Amino acid sequence: MYKGQPIHRKAMANALRGTKHETNKDKTKTACLCELLGLKPFTPHDLRRTAATLAGDLGFDDAAIAKCLDHAVTKKGDTVVPTVTGKVYNHSKRMKEKRAVLDGVAAELLRIIGEPVARSRSLEGHG
């Protein structure tokens, strides 16, 4: 909406919900995106769950998926890792693991909708 500014964090939820529920009489009432597209209503959080499920089905482990969801991982195997280490200090591994998971989910979504996709090297062994 504003050049150089990120989209508001609630923009997707607002588009999915529409403004028919607004009580302000001066506000324009619009249908929700789901209604306009003929879909059953869903929320952005439903999309997070779907992506996590797809990643799990593709063979990614829960620790890597949790990083993509910005959930704290306090135990990896038999080793307990302080949450602050992974969340605040160590970002290099997180980005590599996140990229592998998100590339895998993107490839699966493209396969589902029928678009051709080149397999990334980060997907080897995960699909």
PDB file of N, CA and C in Angstrom, residues 11-13 15-16 33-34 39-55 65 68-69 102 105 109:
ATOM      1  N   ALA A  11      -3.204  -8.082   6.753  1.00  0.00           N
ATOM      2  CA  ALA A  11      -3.822  -7.859   5.439  1.00  0.00           C
ATOM      3  C   ALA A  11      -4.476  -9.126   4.886  1.00  0.00           C
ATOM      4  N   MET A  12      -3.792 -10.272   4.994  1.00  0.00           N
ATOM      5  CA  MET A  12      -4.357 -11.507   4.457  1.00  0.00           C
ATOM      6  C   MET A  12      -5.613 -11.906   5.234  1.00  0.00           C
ATOM      7  N   ALA A  13      -5.554 -11.815   6.542  1.00  0.00           N
ATOM      8  CA  ALA A  13      -6.720 -12.161   7.352  1.00  0.00           C
ATOM      9  C   ALA A  13      -7.900 -11.257   7.014  1.00  0.00           C
ATOM     10  N   ALA A  15      -8.449  -9.702   4.141  1.00  0.00           N
ATOM     11  CA  ALA A  15      -8.946 -10.060   2.806  1.00  0.00           C
ATOM     12  C   ALA A  15      -9.781 -11.335   2.874  1.00  0.00           C
ATOM     13  N   LEU A  16      -9.341 -12.295   3.678  1.00  0.00           N
ATOM     14  CA  LEU A  16     -10.082 -13.550   3.796  1.00  0.00           C
ATOM     15  C   LEU A  16     -11.409 -13.359   4.540  1.00  0.00           C
ATOM     16  N   LEU A  33     -12.682 -12.827   0.462  1.00  0.00           N
ATOM     17  CA  LEU A  33     -12.002 -13.420  -0.680  1.00  0.00           C
ATOM     18  C   LEU A  33     -12.482 -14.852  -0.923  1.00  0.00           C
ATOM     19  N   CYS A  34     -12.671 -15.605   0.156  1.00  0.00           N
ATOM     20  CA  CYS A  34     -13.137 -16.990   0.014  1.00  0.00           C
ATOM     21  C   CYS A  34     -14.497 -17.025  -0.683  1.00  0.00           C
ATOM     22  N   LEU A  39     -14.768 -20.540  -2.268  1.00  0.00           N
ATOM     23  CA  LEU A  39     -14.055 -21.481  -1.396  1.00  0.00           C
ATOM     24  C   LEU A  39     -14.682 -21.512  -0.012  1.00  0.00           C
ATOM     25  N   LYS A  40     -14.493 -22.637   0.690  1.00  0.00           N
ATOM     26  CA  LYS A  40     -14.885 -22.685   2.092  1.00  0.00           C
ATOM     27  C   LYS A  40     -13.993 -21.714   2.852  1.00  0.00           C
ATOM     28  N   PRO A  41     -14.533 -21.005   3.827  1.00  0.00           N
ATOM     29  CA  PRO A  41     -13.714 -20.043   4.577  1.00  0.00           C
ATOM     30  C   PRO A  41     -12.510 -20.714   5.252  1.00  0.00           C
ATOM     31  N   PHE A  42     -11.381 -20.015   5.237  1.00  0.00           N
ATOM     32  CA  PHE A  42     -10.177 -20.474   5.917  1.00  0.00           C
ATOM     33  C   PHE A  42      -9.420 -19.253   6.430  1.00  0.00           C
ATOM     34  N   THR A  43      -8.440 -19.498   7.279  1.00  0.00           N
ATOM     35  CA  THR A  43      -7.664 -18.414   7.884  1.00  0.00           C
ATOM     36  C   THR A  43      -6.194 -18.548   7.492  1.00  0.00           C
ATOM     37  N   PRO A  44      -5.401 -17.505   7.676  1.00  0.00           N
ATOM     38  CA  PRO A  44      -3.970 -17.627   7.426  1.00  0.00           C
ATOM     39  C   PRO A  44      -3.334 -18.744   8.273  1.00  0.00           C
ATOM     40  N   HIS A  45      -3.842 -18.940   9.491  1.00  0.00           N
ATOM     41  CA  HIS A  45      -3.286 -20.003  10.331  1.00  0.00           C
ATOM     42  C   HIS A  45      -3.544 -21.380   9.722  1.00  0.00           C
ATOM     43  N   ASP A  46      -4.672 -21.544   9.024  1.00  0.00           N
ATOM     44  CA  ASP A  46      -4.928 -22.799   8.308  1.00  0.00           C
ATOM     45  C   ASP A  46      -3.850 -23.041   7.260  1.00  0.00           C
ATOM     46  N   LEU A  47      -3.388 -21.984   6.611  1.00  0.00           N
ATOM     47  CA  LEU A  47      -2.331 -22.122   5.604  1.00  0.00           C
ATOM     48  C   LEU A  47      -1.017 -22.540   6.254  1.00  0.00           C
ATOM     49  N   ARG A  48      -0.720 -22.039   7.452  1.00  0.00           N
ATOM     50  CA  ARG A  48       0.486 -22.456   8.174  1.00  0.00           C
ATOM     51  C   ARG A  48       0.424 -23.952   8.498  1.00  0.00           C
ATOM     52  N   ARG A  49      -0.741 -24.404   8.968  1.00  0.00           N
ATOM     53  CA  ARG A  49      -0.890 -25.830   9.285  1.00  0.00           C
ATOM     54  C   ARG A  49      -0.755 -26.685   8.034  1.00  0.00           C
ATOM     55  N   THR A  50      -1.344 -26.230   6.931  1.00  0.00           N
ATOM     56  CA  THR A  50      -1.258 -26.982   5.678  1.00  0.00           C
ATOM     57  C   THR A  50       0.191 -27.076   5.210  1.00  0.00           C
ATOM     58  N   ALA A  51       0.913 -25.964   5.263  1.00  0.00           N
ATOM     59  CA  ALA A  51       2.319 -25.966   4.849  1.00  0.00           C
ATOM     60  C   ALA A  51       3.145 -26.896   5.740  1.00  0.00           C
ATOM     61  N   ALA A  52       2.896 -26.870   7.047  1.00  0.00           N
ATOM     62  CA  ALA A  52       3.627 -27.749   7.963  1.00  0.00           C
ATOM     63  C   ALA A  52       3.315 -29.208   7.672  1.00  0.00           C
ATOM     64  N   THR A  53       2.066 -29.508   7.370  1.00  0.00           N
ATOM     65  CA  THR A  53       1.668 -30.884   7.042  1.00  0.00           C
ATOM     66  C   THR A  53       2.333 -31.336   5.747  1.00  0.00           C
ATOM     67  N   LEU A  54       2.313 -30.466   4.724  1.00  0.00           N
ATOM     68  CA  LEU A  54       2.977 -30.801   3.457  1.00  0.00           C
ATOM     69  C   LEU A  54       4.467 -31.063   3.671  1.00  0.00           C
ATOM     70  N   ALA A  55       5.115 -30.207   4.469  1.00  0.00           N
ATOM     71  CA  ALA A  55       6.541 -30.383   4.744  1.00  0.00           C
ATOM     72  C   ALA A  55       6.794 -31.717   5.437  1.00  0.00           C
ATOM     73  N   ILE A  65      10.779 -27.977  10.380  1.00  0.00           N
ATOM     74  CA  ILE A  65       9.455 -27.365  10.165  1.00  0.00           C
ATOM     75  C   ILE A  65       9.181 -26.312  11.236  1.00  0.00           C
ATOM     76  N   CYS A  68      10.696 -23.015  10.455  1.00  0.00           N
ATOM     77  CA  CYS A  68       9.955 -22.246   9.449  1.00  0.00           C
ATOM     78  C   CYS A  68       8.756 -21.536  10.059  1.00  0.00           C
ATOM     79  N   LEU A  69       8.201 -22.123  11.089  1.00  0.00           N
ATOM     80  CA  LEU A  69       7.052 -21.525  11.764  1.00  0.00           C
ATOM     81  C   LEU A  69       7.488 -20.592  12.897  1.00  0.00           C
ATOM     82  N   LEU A 102      10.974 -24.755   2.821  1.00  0.00           N
ATOM     83  CA  LEU A 102      10.082 -23.896   2.037  1.00  0.00           C
ATOM     84  C   LEU A 102      10.190 -24.182   0.540  1.00  0.00           C
ATOM     85  N   VAL A 105       8.075 -27.325   0.058  1.00  0.00           N
ATOM     86  CA  VAL A 105       6.638 -27.019   0.072  1.00  0.00           C
ATOM     87  C   VAL A 105       6.241 -26.313  -1.224  1.00  0.00           C
ATOM     88  N   LEU A 109       3.445 -27.647  -3.863  1.00  0.00           N
ATOM     89  CA  LEU A 109       2.274 -26.843  -4.249  1.00  0.00           C
ATOM     90  C   LEU A 109       2.220 -26.666  -5.767  1.00  0.00           C
TER      91      LEU A 109
END
